[in-house]
Structure formats: structure tokens, C-alpha cells
mmCIF file of C-alpha atoms in Angstrom:
data_model
loop_
_atom_site.group_PDB
_atom_site.id
_atom_site.type_symbol
_atom_site.label_atom_id
_atom_site.label_comp_id
_atom_site.label_asym_id
_atom_site.label_seq_id
_atom_site.Cartn_x
_atom_site.Cartn_y
_atom_site.Cartn_z
ATOM 1 C CA UNK T 1 -0.050 0.371 0.242
ATOM 2 C CA UNK T 2 2.460 3.044 -1.195
ATOM 3 C CA UNK T 3 1.995 6.609 -0.857
ATOM 4 C CA UNK T 4 0.342 8.238 -3.511
ATOM 5 C CA UNK T 5 1.129 11.244 -2.258
ATOM 6 C CA UNK T 6 4.409 12.735 -1.213
ATOM 7 C CA UNK T 7 5.104 15.242 0.509
ATOM 8 C CA UNK T 8 7.141 18.056 -0.590
ATOM 9 C CA UNK T 9 9.308 17.656 2.926
ATOM 10 C CA UNK T 10 9.600 13.954 1.884
ATOM 11 C CA UNK T 11 10.914 14.112 -1.696
ATOM 12 C CA UNK T 12 13.433 16.467 -0.220
ATOM 13 C CA UNK T 13 14.853 13.980 3.142
ATOM 14 C CA UNK T 14 14.970 11.479 0.214
ATOM 15 C CA UNK T 15 16.506 13.088 -1.954
ATOM 16 C CA UNK T 16 19.105 13.612 0.512
ATOM 17 C CA UNK T 17 19.316 9.673 0.429
ATOM 18 C CA UNK T 18 20.604 9.721 -2.335
ATOM 19 C CA UNK T 19 23.110 11.157 -2.761
ATOM 20 C CA UNK T 20 24.734 11.552 0.209
ATOM 21 C CA UNK T 21 24.879 7.099 0.143
ATOM 22 C CA UNK T 22 27.694 6.180 -0.910
ATOM 23 C CA UNK T 23 27.574 3.894 -4.489
ATOM 24 C CA UNK T 24 24.201 4.908 -3.339
ATOM 25 C CA UNK T 25 21.414 3.317 -6.170
ATOM 26 C CA UNK T 26 18.109 3.862 -7.174
ATOM 27 C CA UNK T 27 17.001 0.179 -7.117
ATOM 28 C CA UNK T 28 18.639 -0.108 -3.338
ATOM 29 C CA UNK T 29 17.484 2.899 -1.751
ATOM 30 C CA UNK T 30 13.267 2.324 -3.186
ATOM 31 C CA UNK T 31 13.539 -0.315 -1.984
ATOM 32 C CA UNK T 32 14.757 0.625 1.394
ATOM 33 C CA UNK T 33 12.127 3.897 1.051
ATOM 34 C CA UNK T 34 9.257 1.340 -0.311
ATOM 35 C CA UNK T 35 8.509 3.115 -3.568
ATOM 36 C CA UNK T 36 8.805 3.226 -7.706
ATOM 37 C CA UNK T 37 13.049 3.758 -9.184
ATOM 38 C CA UNK T 38 11.398 4.688 -11.662
ATOM 39 C CA UNK T 39 10.521 7.617 -9.553
ATOM 40 C CA UNK T 40 13.363 8.650 -6.766
ATOM 41 C CA UNK T 41 15.368 8.858 -10.264
ATOM 42 C CA UNK T 42 12.866 11.718 -11.087
ATOM 43 C CA UNK T 43 13.253 13.052 -7.594
ATOM 44 C CA UNK T 44 17.159 13.264 -8.544
ATOM 45 C CA UNK T 45 17.383 14.598 -11.787
ATOM 46 C CA UNK T 46 14.208 16.980 -10.948
ATOM 47 C CA UNK T 47 16.059 18.565 -8.305
ATOM 48 C CA UNK T 48 19.598 17.865 -9.468
ATOM 49 C CA UNK T 49 18.096 21.116 -11.987
ATOM 50 C CA UNK T 50 16.631 22.970 -9.918
ATOM 51 C CA UNK T 51 20.627 22.600 -8.164
ATOM 52 C CA UNK T 52 22.161 22.809 -11.987
ATOM 53 C CA UNK T 53 24.095 20.161 -11.047
ATOM 54 C CA UNK T 54 25.396 16.670 -13.689
ATOM 55 C CA UNK T 55 24.879 14.879 -13.340
ATOM 56 C CA UNK T 56 60.676 -5.891 24.596
ATOM 57 C CA UNK T 57 61.350 -7.831 26.700
ATOM 58 C CA UNK T 58 61.285 -6.823 30.680
ATOM 59 C CA UNK T 59 64.674 -5.933 32.655
ATOM 60 C CA UNK T 60 65.687 -8.447 34.807
ATOM 61 C CA UNK T 61 66.180 -7.445 38.306
ATOM 62 C CA UNK T 62 68.443 -7.992 40.589
ATOM 63 C CA UNK T 63 69.909 -11.702 42.268
ATOM 64 C CA UNK T 64 70.630 -11.788 45.187
ATOM 65 C CA UNK T 65 73.732 -13.304 47.183
ATOM 66 C CA UNK T 66 74.256 -16.874 48.149
ATOM 67 C CA UNK T 67 74.442 -16.966 52.259
ATOM 68 C CA UNK T 68 76.066 -19.053 54.274
ATOM 69 C CA UNK T 69 79.170 -20.209 51.494
ATOM 70 C CA UNK T 70 82.806 -18.055 52.370
ATOM 71 C CA UNK T 71 84.372 -17.564 50.236
ATOM 72 C CA UNK T 72 87.835 -19.683 49.234
ATOM 73 C CA UNK T 73 91.157 -18.454 49.416
ATOM 74 C CA UNK T 74 91.982 -20.836 46.645
ATOM 75 C CA UNK T 75 91.921 -18.375 43.460
ATOM 76 C CA UNK T 76 91.119 -21.791 41.607
ATOM 77 C CA UNK T 77 88.339 -22.581 43.637
ATOM 78 C CA UNK T 78 87.257 -19.366 43.792
ATOM 79 C CA UNK T 79 86.544 -18.733 40.176
ATOM 80 C CA UNK T 80 85.032 -23.103 40.080
ATOM 81 C CA UNK T 81 82.278 -21.773 42.755
ATOM 82 C CA UNK T 82 81.816 -17.736 40.579
ATOM 83 C CA UNK T 83 81.480 -20.847 37.499
ATOM 84 C CA UNK T 84 78.804 -22.477 39.279
ATOM 85 C CA UNK T 85 77.147 -19.705 40.830
ATOM 86 C CA UNK T 86 76.859 -18.167 37.247
ATOM 87 C CA UNK T 87 75.250 -21.227 35.905
ATOM 88 C CA UNK T 88 72.657 -21.953 38.798
ATOM 89 C CA UNK T 89 71.439 -18.131 38.309
ATOM 90 C CA UNK T 90 71.548 -18.792 34.020
ATOM 91 C CA UNK T 91 69.475 -21.869 35.071
ATOM 92 C CA UNK T 92 67.236 -19.842 37.360
ATOM 93 C CA UNK T 93 67.058 -16.994 34.700
ATOM 94 C CA UNK T 94 65.753 -19.607 31.609
ATOM 95 C CA UNK T 95 63.729 -20.958 34.156
ATOM 96 C CA UNK T 96 61.468 -17.574 34.572
ATOM 97 C CA UNK T 97 61.649 -16.637 31.126
ATOM 98 C CA UNK T 98 60.125 -19.295 30.081
ATOM 99 C CA UNK T 99 56.868 -18.936 32.868
ATOM 100 C CA UNK T 100 56.842 -15.469 31.934
ATOM 101 C CA UNK T 101 57.398 -16.187 27.457
ATOM 102 C CA UNK T 102 53.942 -18.320 28.585
ATOM 103 C CA UNK T 103 52.317 -16.596 31.158
ATOM 104 C CA UNK T 104 52.953 -13.510 28.401
ATOM 105 C CA UNK T 105 51.723 -15.561 24.860
ATOM 106 C CA UNK T 106 48.677 -17.570 27.873
ATOM 107 C CA UNK T 107 46.674 -14.072 28.676
ATOM 108 C CA UNK T 108 44.948 -13.511 25.879
ATOM 109 C CA UNK T 109 43.023 -17.093 25.893
ATOM 110 C CA UNK T 110 42.579 -16.066 28.899
ATOM 111 C CA UNK T 111 38.463 -15.675 30.035
ATOM 112 C CA UNK T 112 35.698 -16.042 32.901
ATOM 113 C CA UNK T 113 34.715 -19.329 34.768
ATOM 114 C CA UNK T 114 35.080 -22.232 32.440
ATOM 115 C CA UNK T 115 35.619 -20.958 29.796
ATOM 116 C CA UNK T 116 39.523 -20.312 32.678
ATOM 117 C CA UNK T 117 40.235 -23.558 32.259
ATOM 118 C CA UNK T 118 39.416 -24.516 28.443
ATOM 119 C CA UNK T 119 41.679 -21.725 27.457
ATOM 120 C CA UNK T 120 44.533 -23.185 29.983
ATOM 121 C CA UNK T 121 43.900 -26.512 27.843
ATOM 122 C CA UNK T 122 44.166 -24.534 24.486
ATOM 123 C CA UNK T 123 47.102 -22.715 24.629
ATOM 124 C CA UNK T 124 49.227 -25.782 26.357
ATOM 125 C CA UNK T 125 47.886 -27.831 22.969
ATOM 126 C CA UNK T 126 48.731 -24.767 20.654
ATOM 127 C CA UNK T 127 51.738 -24.930 22.889
ATOM 128 C CA UNK T 128 53.188 -28.536 23.179
ATOM 129 C CA UNK T 129 56.069 -28.508 20.722
ATOM 130 C CA UNK T 130 57.502 -24.800 21.595
ATOM 131 C CA UNK T 131 57.478 -26.130 25.743
ATOM 132 C CA UNK T 132 56.986 -29.327 28.085
ATOM 133 C CA UNK T 133 53.555 -30.506 28.267
ATOM 134 C CA UNK T 134 54.797 -31.173 31.990
ATOM 135 C CA UNK T 135 56.114 -27.010 32.298
ATOM 136 C CA UNK T 136 52.927 -25.727 30.770
ATOM 137 C CA UNK T 137 50.256 -27.277 33.033
ATOM 138 C CA UNK T 138 52.848 -26.589 36.138
ATOM 139 C CA UNK T 139 52.723 -23.314 34.622
ATOM 140 C CA UNK T 140 48.912 -22.903 33.973
ATOM 141 C CA UNK T 141 47.755 -24.458 37.158
ATOM 142 C CA UNK T 142 46.158 -26.768 35.769
ATOM 143 C CA UNK T 143 46.032 -30.992 36.155
ATOM 144 C CA UNK T 144 47.563 -32.981 33.198
ATOM 145 C CA UNK T 145 45.075 -35.455 33.141
ATOM 146 C CA UNK T 146 42.040 -33.332 32.658
ATOM 147 C CA UNK T 147 44.485 -32.186 29.533
ATOM 148 C CA UNK T 148 44.119 -34.665 27.822
ATOM 149 C CA UNK T 149 40.634 -35.295 29.361
ATOM 150 C CA UNK T 150 40.277 -32.881 27.365
ATOM 151 C CA UNK T 151 42.366 -33.512 24.310
ATOM 152 C CA UNK T 152 40.138 -36.733 23.932
ATOM 153 C CA UNK T 153 37.267 -34.664 22.828
ATOM 154 C CA UNK T 154 39.184 -32.910 20.042
ATOM 155 C CA UNK T 155 36.873 -34.303 17.007
ATOM 156 C CA UNK T 156 33.718 -33.055 18.788
ATOM 157 C CA UNK T 157 35.322 -29.893 19.277
ATOM 158 C CA UNK T 158 36.790 -29.039 16.312
ATOM 159 C CA UNK T 159 33.594 -30.010 14.706
ATOM 160 C CA UNK T 160 31.000 -27.881 16.678
ATOM 161 C CA UNK T 161 33.774 -24.501 16.510
ATOM 162 C CA UNK T 162 33.767 -25.295 12.477
ATOM 163 C CA UNK T 163 29.900 -24.675 11.735
ATOM 164 C CA UNK T 164 29.500 -21.840 14.815
ATOM 165 C CA UNK T 165 32.372 -19.872 12.594
ATOM 166 C CA UNK T 166 30.375 -20.496 9.862
ATOM 167 C CA UNK T 167 26.535 -19.722 11.742
ATOM 168 C CA UNK T 168 28.698 -16.188 12.353
ATOM 169 C CA UNK T 169 29.739 -15.473 9.449
ATOM 170 C CA UNK T 170 25.616 -15.697 8.647
ATOM 171 C CA UNK T 171 25.047 -14.037 11.266
ATOM 172 C CA UNK T 172 27.465 -10.850 10.958
ATOM 173 C CA UNK T 173 25.767 -10.386 7.317
ATOM 174 C CA UNK T 174 22.357 -10.417 8.893
ATOM 175 C CA UNK T 175 23.331 -8.123 11.532
ATOM 176 C CA UNK T 176 25.673 -5.804 9.120
ATOM 177 C CA UNK T 177 22.472 -5.768 6.802
ATOM 178 C CA UNK T 178 20.350 -4.422 10.413
ATOM 179 C CA UNK T 179 23.020 -1.834 10.970
ATOM 180 C CA UNK T 180 23.983 -3.334 13.557
ATOM 181 C CA UNK T 181 20.572 -3.094 16.066
ATOM 182 C CA UNK T 182 19.991 -6.894 16.104
ATOM 183 C CA UNK T 183 19.996 -8.904 17.936
ATOM 184 C CA UNK T 184 19.179 -12.995 18.663
ATOM 185 C CA UNK T 185 15.535 -13.145 18.257
ATOM 186 C CA UNK T 186 15.593 -10.882 14.953
ATOM 187 C CA UNK T 187 18.112 -12.234 13.639
ATOM 188 C CA UNK T 188 17.196 -15.749 14.247
ATOM 189 C CA UNK T 189 14.238 -14.970 12.439
ATOM 190 C CA UNK T 190 16.608 -13.955 9.496
ATOM 191 C CA UNK T 191 17.641 -16.172 9.285
ATOM 192 C CA UNK T 192 15.144 -18.946 9.216
ATOM 193 C CA UNK T 193 13.531 -16.495 6.923
ATOM 194 C CA UNK T 194 16.462 -17.355 4.513
ATOM 195 C CA UNK T 195 16.181 -20.953 5.539
ATOM 196 C CA UNK T 196 18.441 -21.309 7.877
ATOM 197 C CA UNK T 197 16.463 -23.735 11.093
ATOM 198 C CA UNK T 198 19.069 -22.704 13.453
ATOM 199 C CA UNK T 199 17.464 -22.137 17.785
ATOM 200 C CA UNK T 200 17.530 -18.991 19.255
ATOM 201 C CA UNK T 201 19.512 -20.207 22.265
ATOM 202 C CA UNK T 202 22.262 -21.080 20.311
ATOM 203 C CA UNK T 203 21.841 -17.184 18.394
ATOM 204 C CA UNK T 204 22.550 -15.751 21.172
ATOM 205 C CA UNK T 205 25.292 -18.373 22.751
ATOM 206 C CA UNK T 206 27.551 -17.334 19.115
ATOM 207 C CA UNK T 207 27.409 -13.939 19.243
ATOM 208 C CA UNK T 208 28.451 -14.147 21.958
ATOM 209 C CA UNK T 209 31.359 -15.691 21.456
ATOM 210 C CA UNK T 210 32.496 -14.083 18.505
ATOM 211 C CA UNK T 211 30.787 -10.193 20.628
ATOM 212 C CA UNK T 212 28.484 -9.857 18.121
ATOM 213 C CA UNK T 213 26.302 -7.306 20.211
ATOM 214 C CA UNK T 214 22.904 -5.277 19.648
ATOM 215 C CA UNK T 215 22.803 -1.430 20.475
ATOM 216 C CA UNK T 216 21.528 -0.125 24.568
ATOM 217 C CA UNK T 217 19.229 1.782 24.980
ATOM 218 C CA UNK T 218 20.679 5.522 26.189
ATOM 219 C CA UNK T 219 18.865 7.897 29.405
ATOM 220 C CA UNK T 220 16.047 10.334 27.074
ATOM 221 C CA UNK T 221 14.682 13.222 27.507
ATOM 222 C CA UNK T 222 11.387 14.839 28.248
ATOM 223 C CA UNK T 223 9.699 16.188 25.604
ATOM 224 C CA UNK T 224 6.324 15.891 26.823
ATOM 225 C CA UNK T 225 4.755 19.934 28.096
ATOM 226 C CA UNK T 226 0.900 19.369 29.075
ATOM 227 C CA UNK T 227 -0.806 22.414 28.714
ATOM 228 C CA UNK T 228 -3.873 22.448 31.648
ATOM 229 C CA UNK T 229 -6.215 24.449 30.368
ATOM 230 C CA UNK T 230 -6.454 22.138 27.240
ATOM 231 C CA UNK T 231 -9.867 19.991 26.655
ATOM 232 C CA UNK T 232 -10.107 16.794 29.304
ATOM 233 C CA UNK T 233 -9.892 14.156 26.572
ATOM 234 C CA UNK T 234 -11.000 10.443 27.395
ATOM 235 C CA UNK T 235 -8.948 7.499 27.311
ATOM 236 C CA UNK T 236 -10.508 4.551 24.344
ATOM 237 C CA UNK T 237 -7.463 3.432 24.660
ATOM 238 C CA UNK T 238 -6.556 1.676 28.280
ATOM 239 C CA UNK T 239 -2.633 0.558 26.919
ATOM 240 C CA UNK T 240 -4.303 -1.727 24.355
ATOM 241 C CA UNK T 241 -1.559 -1.052 21.689
ATOM 242 C CA UNK T 242 -3.013 -3.784 19.001
ATOM 243 C CA UNK T 243 -5.935 -2.947 16.420
ATOM 244 C CA UNK T 244 -8.846 -5.805 14.611
ATOM 245 C CA UNK T 245 -6.504 -4.294 11.455
ATOM 246 C CA UNK T 246 -4.895 -1.340 9.478
ATOM 247 C CA UNK T 247 -5.980 1.781 9.645
ATOM 248 C CA UNK T 248 -8.307 1.498 12.584
ATOM 249 C CA UNK T 249 -6.110 2.737 16.146
ATOM 250 C CA UNK T 250 -3.115 5.467 15.855
ATOM 251 C CA UNK T 251 -1.092 6.858 18.254
ATOM 252 C CA UNK T 252 1.501 9.832 18.003
ATOM 253 C CA UNK T 253 4.329 11.436 20.117
ATOM 254 C CA UNK T 254 7.959 13.455 19.584
ATOM 255 C CA UNK T 255 11.154 12.387 20.805
ATOM 256 C CA UNK T 256 13.664 15.241 20.460
ATOM 257 C CA UNK T 257 16.408 13.655 17.871
ATOM 258 C CA UNK T 258 20.196 15.465 19.624
ATOM 259 C CA UNK T 259 22.624 16.721 17.185
ATOM 260 C CA UNK T 260 25.832 18.965 17.939
ATOM 261 C CA UNK T 261 26.510 22.270 20.408
ATOM 262 C CA UNK T 262 23.726 20.891 21.916
ATOM 263 C CA UNK T 263 21.441 21.616 19.381
ATOM 264 C CA UNK T 264 18.085 19.280 18.647
ATOM 265 C CA UNK T 265 15.883 18.270 15.330
ATOM 266 C CA UNK T 266 12.053 17.477 16.536
ATOM 267 C CA UNK T 267 10.979 13.763 15.813
ATOM 268 C CA UNK T 268 6.771 13.680 15.755
ATOM 269 C CA UNK T 269 5.403 10.337 14.498
ATOM 270 C CA UNK T 270 2.012 8.507 14.062
ATOM 271 C CA UNK T 271 2.099 4.496 14.525
ATOM 272 C CA UNK T 272 -0.464 2.203 12.888
ATOM 273 C CA UNK T 273 -1.357 0.332 16.077
ATOM 274 C CA UNK T 274 -2.137 -3.090 13.694
ATOM 275 C CA UNK T 275 1.669 -3.391 12.840
ATOM 276 C CA UNK T 276 3.235 -1.063 14.237
ATOM 277 C CA UNK T 277 4.191 0.959 10.540
ATOM 278 C CA UNK T 278 4.791 4.562 10.802
ATOM 279 C CA UNK T 279 2.847 6.192 8.053
ATOM 280 C CA UNK T 280 2.919 9.801 9.036
ATOM 281 C CA UNK T 281 6.696 11.898 10.816
ATOM 282 C CA UNK T 282 7.592 15.504 10.627
ATOM 283 C CA UNK T 283 11.378 16.373 12.028
ATOM 284 C CA UNK T 284 11.433 19.946 12.481
ATOM 285 C CA UNK T 285 13.358 22.686 15.039
ATOM 286 C CA UNK T 286 10.965 23.320 16.307
ATOM 287 C CA UNK T 287 8.056 21.419 18.719
ATOM 288 C CA UNK T 288 5.170 23.536 17.337
ATOM 289 C CA UNK T 289 1.978 22.550 17.450
ATOM 290 C CA UNK T 290 2.913 22.347 13.476
ATOM 291 C CA UNK T 291 5.452 19.740 13.789
ATOM 292 C CA UNK T 292 2.180 17.366 14.557
ATOM 293 C CA UNK T 293 0.012 18.301 12.333
ATOM 294 C CA UNK T 294 2.022 17.959 9.996
ATOM 295 C CA UNK T 295 3.306 13.861 10.285
ATOM 296 C CA UNK T 296 -1.271 13.964 10.537
ATOM 297 C CA UNK T 297 -1.058 14.832 7.026
ATOM 298 C CA UNK T 298 1.151 12.299 6.333
ATOM 299 C CA UNK T 299 -0.382 9.807 7.573
ATOM 300 C CA UNK T 300 -3.808 10.790 6.169
ATOM 301 C CA UNK T 301 -1.561 10.362 2.225
ATOM 302 C CA UNK T 302 0.094 7.900 3.175
ATOM 303 C CA UNK T 303 -3.703 5.681 4.187
ATOM 304 C CA UNK T 304 -6.190 7.809 1.286
ATOM 305 C CA UNK T 305 -8.562 8.952 4.491
ATOM 306 C CA UNK T 306 -8.150 8.318 8.064
ATOM 307 C CA UNK T 307 -12.175 8.507 8.486
ATOM 308 C CA UNK T 308 -13.549 6.575 11.312
ATOM 309 C CA UNK T 309 -10.114 6.013 12.562
ATOM 310 C CA UNK T 310 -8.827 6.611 16.600
ATOM 311 C CA UNK T 311 -5.558 9.371 17.686
ATOM 312 C CA UNK T 312 -3.592 8.219 20.630
ATOM 313 C CA UNK T 313 -1.514 10.440 22.397
ATOM 314 C CA UNK T 314 0.174 12.035 25.524
ATOM 315 C CA UNK T 315 -1.226 15.184 27.079
ATOM 316 C CA UNK T 316 1.187 16.778 25.398
ATOM 317 C CA UNK T 317 0.304 21.272 24.700
ATOM 318 C CA UNK T 318 0.759 20.469 20.847
ATOM 319 C CA UNK T 319 -1.811 17.651 21.078
ATOM 320 C CA UNK T 320 -3.729 18.960 23.283
ATOM 321 C CA UNK T 321 -3.677 22.065 20.988
ATOM 322 C CA UNK T 322 -7.056 23.168 19.559
ATOM 323 C CA UNK T 323 -5.190 23.537 16.042
ATOM 324 C CA UNK T 324 -4.370 19.800 16.511
ATOM 325 C CA UNK T 325 -8.055 18.866 17.344
ATOM 326 C CA UNK T 326 -9.078 21.187 14.652
ATOM 327 C CA UNK T 327 -7.290 18.625 12.301
ATOM 328 C CA UNK T 328 -8.500 15.457 13.829
ATOM 329 C CA UNK T 329 -12.260 17.091 13.251
ATOM 330 C CA UNK T 330 -11.246 17.857 9.831
ATOM 331 C CA UNK T 331 -10.467 14.251 9.679
ATOM 332 C CA UNK T 332 -13.034 12.139 11.098
ATOM 333 C CA UNK T 333 -10.689 11.559 13.804
ATOM 334 C CA UNK T 334 -11.040 10.636 17.642
ATOM 335 C CA UNK T 335 -8.702 11.903 20.263
ATOM 336 C CA UNK T 336 -7.586 10.060 23.246
ATOM 337 C CA UNK T 337 -5.252 10.058 25.292
ATOM 338 C CA UNK T 338 -3.396 9.001 28.550
ATOM 339 C CA UNK T 339 -3.221 9.745 32.516
ATOM 340 C CA UNK T 340 -1.214 13.148 32.962
ATOM 341 C CA UNK T 341 2.479 12.404 33.702
ATOM 342 C CA UNK T 342 2.241 8.240 33.211
ATOM 343 C CA UNK T 343 4.302 7.252 30.574
ATOM 344 C CA UNK T 344 3.091 3.311 30.053
ATOM 345 C CA UNK T 345 -0.048 5.441 28.491
ATOM 346 C CA UNK T 346 1.544 5.697 25.202
ATOM 347 C CA UNK T 347 4.358 2.622 26.521
ATOM 348 C CA UNK T 348 4.375 1.584 22.617
ATOM 349 C CA UNK T 349 4.947 5.299 21.148
ATOM 350 C CA UNK T 350 7.973 5.682 23.667
ATOM 351 C CA UNK T 351 9.641 2.185 23.185
ATOM 352 C CA UNK T 352 9.485 2.251 18.977
ATOM 353 C CA UNK T 353 12.049 6.334 19.671
ATOM 354 C CA UNK T 354 14.189 5.353 22.409
ATOM 355 C CA UNK T 355 14.705 2.264 19.494
ATOM 356 C CA UNK T 356 15.163 3.827 16.604
ATOM 357 C CA UNK T 357 17.661 6.472 18.513
ATOM 358 C CA UNK T 358 19.840 3.569 19.871
ATOM 359 C CA UNK T 359 20.089 1.901 16.399
ATOM 360 C CA UNK T 360 20.623 5.622 15.106
ATOM 361 C CA UNK T 361 22.972 6.608 17.402
ATOM 362 C CA UNK T 362 25.108 3.341 18.252
ATOM 363 C CA UNK T 363 25.962 4.358 21.345
ATOM 364 C CA UNK T 364 26.819 8.293 20.443
ATOM 365 C CA UNK T 365 26.356 11.726 22.111
ATOM 366 C CA UNK T 366 24.881 12.974 19.244
ATOM 367 C CA UNK T 367 24.123 12.411 15.201
ATOM 368 C CA UNK T 368 26.832 15.827 14.122
ATOM 369 C CA UNK T 369 24.982 17.855 12.848
ATOM 370 C CA UNK T 370 21.450 19.457 11.202
ATOM 371 C CA UNK T 371 22.128 17.552 8.584
ATOM 372 C CA UNK T 372 23.428 14.547 8.752
ATOM 373 C CA UNK T 373 20.455 14.356 11.811
ATOM 374 C CA UNK T 374 18.024 14.279 9.622
ATOM 375 C CA UNK T 375 19.047 11.720 6.941
ATOM 376 C CA UNK T 376 19.972 9.374 9.091
ATOM 377 C CA UNK T 377 16.503 8.940 11.057
ATOM 378 C CA UNK T 378 14.714 9.243 7.382
ATOM 379 C CA UNK T 379 16.451 6.459 5.649
ATOM 380 C CA UNK T 380 16.209 4.233 10.197
ATOM 381 C CA UNK T 381 12.214 5.371 9.562
ATOM 382 C CA UNK T 382 11.612 4.257 5.699
ATOM 383 C CA UNK T 383 13.605 1.110 6.417
ATOM 384 C CA UNK T 384 11.209 0.644 9.223
ATOM 385 C CA UNK T 385 8.075 0.104 7.888
ATOM 386 C CA UNK T 386 10.065 -1.825 4.264
ATOM 387 C CA UNK T 387 12.580 -4.315 5.554
ATOM 388 C CA UNK T 388 12.942 -4.025 9.890
ATOM 389 C CA UNK T 389 11.636 -6.922 11.736
ATOM 390 C CA UNK T 390 8.850 -6.312 14.482
ATOM 391 C CA UNK T 391 8.517 -8.897 17.820
ATOM 392 C CA UNK T 392 5.220 -7.161 17.712
ATOM 393 C CA UNK T 393 4.386 -9.464 13.885
ATOM 394 C CA UNK T 394 6.188 -12.652 14.349
ATOM 395 C CA UNK T 395 9.707 -11.007 13.457
ATOM 396 C CA UNK T 396 8.762 -9.618 9.884
ATOM 397 C CA UNK T 397 7.938 -5.670 8.703
ATOM 398 C CA UNK T 398 5.026 -3.866 9.157
ATOM 399 C CA UNK T 399 5.116 -3.645 5.605
ATOM 400 C CA UNK T 400 5.182 -7.391 4.814
ATOM 401 C CA UNK T 401 2.966 -7.721 7.860
ATOM 402 C CA UNK T 402 -0.568 -5.816 6.448
ATOM 403 C CA UNK T 403 0.900 -7.498 3.340
ATOM 404 C CA UNK T 404 0.186 -10.880 4.371
ATOM 405 C CA UNK T 405 -2.836 -9.404 6.626
ATOM 406 C CA UNK T 406 -5.239 -8.300 2.405
ATOM 407 C CA UNK T 407 -3.868 -11.289 1.465
ATOM 408 C CA UNK T 408 -5.706 -13.065 3.601
ATOM 409 C CA UNK T 409 -8.990 -10.892 4.392
ATOM 410 C CA UNK T 410 -9.034 -11.493 -0.223
ATOM 411 C CA UNK T 411 -8.763 -14.930 0.606
ATOM 412 C CA UNK T 412 -11.758 -15.789 2.642
ATOM 413 C CA UNK T 413 -13.632 -12.689 -0.130
ATOM 414 C CA UNK T 414 -12.917 -14.740 -2.868
ATOM 415 C CA UNK T 415 -13.620 -18.287 -1.190
ATOM 416 C CA UNK T 416 -17.108 -16.498 -0.114
#
């Protein structure tokens, strides 16, 4: 269900995304945006025409002096004593040097818990040609019989490690395609969709072993400022963020987008409760009512109308304004609002914005400059609809989830 009437803001962001993506093709960017390749090409060429553009070893410590032996008066005997002492010290130094060398090489093998023991066994096995097994086990404080028992399971272990490395390559591919955002559940769903029957616990274990991780949440900043004078709007959702079909229930919120210099852009979104598809959004450098109004207008164009639907939000002044209420009336939308100061009453939107910033900032404090901020968020929003797997949809993307719903509905009507 592609949008039929694209706003100037959407077109400008699409062109900016294409022009700023190294090695981009019309086909790849259009697929992410969910639009036709020819449409994107036309926008880019039109924009270019408007702009007039053509296409050492550690130092040894001091050796303590030997006590209890008196020097001999005979010069030859004295020389023999000194030579014996030198030989003794050299042997001690060789022993210490060997221990230092073993421990220095073994450090990278050590982990925590059971991995610590297995790492020591692996080190002994890898260096048994350079040092005696007995000496290695003594220095690393492991039992020789335990090492040989571990060694007997080599064949099965090598086979499992080989399979894990192959799986890790597939996981990295999926993880990279998600922008480094997917954790083990979504990675598992993606691998299964590609025909690889794999257990989620195994995927999680391999991801830990190969240091493949998703992105963690950052602390959020409050953007909701309620208007005490706003008319009372009932809570029609009661924390039920599900819907029987697309186009029935929507929810919206505003979040901040930090960029360099302590400045912000602001994003307003409209999400469909059925598929979690983001059907409308707007990005601006202000939080005036026009920000949320533009997002609702985009939702109207995306769906071809919102008549008869319900829109849920928090008690932000923008959503409680007379201008926004009039716009909802114009589109035939019934408003719903959660309790004042209760984020759980709009939890699904809060979660959506948290995922957006977690996956686009990836631990950074800001997006850099304003243009990069807008371009990055625009790319994520469009890819979210077309490709990103959503747990609430059985790990299908919002667009695919709606497509399958319409296919089932059509088949049922034909059967009747």
C-alpha cells in the first residue's frame, strides 16, 4: 500500500538520502523507501536540474646474593665457585624467562568461569611443541590428566567450532544488514526466513562468543509539556496498543534528536497499532503544533484518509491544542489521551522512539550536524517499514505484515 501523494519534505529527504549514500543505487534506496525506482530517479534528476548540477623483553631483576658460603682463599677454587653460581643463576633465569614467556602468551586465552579452564587447555595444546606439557601445566596450574581428557574430545570440539564460525558469518551478515541493531531474536527470525533452521539459544551463544551485540538504550529526555487549559480528552486505549486491522487505531508522540552544539531537531510520528507501521512523521527544529499536524497530514496521504479511526497521544501541549483538535475533526479522527505524567499510557510509541535512537545513534551522544541527523533518521524510518523485523509482527516488517493480512482477507472474500 504505497503512498500516493508524497510531501515535499519526503521528496527532499529521499533525494538527500540518495545523494549522501556512497555507492547508492536508485534500486537499493527505493527499496528501503518503499517507492518505485523511477519515481526516486525523477526526484533526483529534478533536484539536480533545479540546482544546475550534472550528473621488548622486560628488564631482569637483581639476583640476591648467596648466603652461607664463605669465599675460598684458593683463586682457582674461587673461580670454580663463581662459575657454579653463574650457571645456577642462568638456569634460574631461563626458568623464570620461560614462565614469563608462557604467561605472556597465555594471557589472551583466558576468559571467565569455564572459559578460563578451556582457554588454558587450548594454550597447552597450541604450545606443546615449544614447551613440555608438564611444564605448561605447572605454570598454568592445570592437571595434566584433565588436559589429556579435554584433548580426547578434540574431534567433536573442532567440528562444533567450525559450525559456529560458519553460523557467525551468517549472523554478521544479518547483523550488518540491520545496521548493527538486531539482537538474537530478530537475527534468528531473519536466518529462518532465509532457510536456515537455527535455535535462538544457539544464535545467542554464538553472538556472545564472537562479540556480536545489538545496541543498548540511552537515557531519554522529557519532551512532553502538558497544557493545563486543554480540553479533557478520554483515554480510549486503556494501554491496549493492538488493533484488529490496519487503519483503525493510531498512536503518536514527539521525541528529540540531538546534534552538535547541544542543539536539537524534533520528530513527531504516527504509528498504526495493527502493524506498528509508521504512516506519518515530520522533522523540524521546533515543537510547535505544526510539527504534529504535519505528521498527521502525512498519515492521511499514506492511508488515503483517516476517517473513522482513533488517534492516541500523551498530554503534550501540541496534541491538546485547538488547532490539532480541529485538524482531527477535519480528518474524521477521534482523539484519545493517556493520563497526565504516565508514560505507560503511550508505551508503544515510547518504545518505538527508544529503538530509533538506539539503532541510529549507536552509543554516540549526537548525530553530528542537522543535515546528517535528518538524513539518518529519514533512512531508518523508511527502512523500518520496508525491511526491519518487528517482534510484535512475528518478526515480519510492518509492510509485509500488512501485505499478508490483506492477502488473507482477500482470499477469505473470494472463498465466500
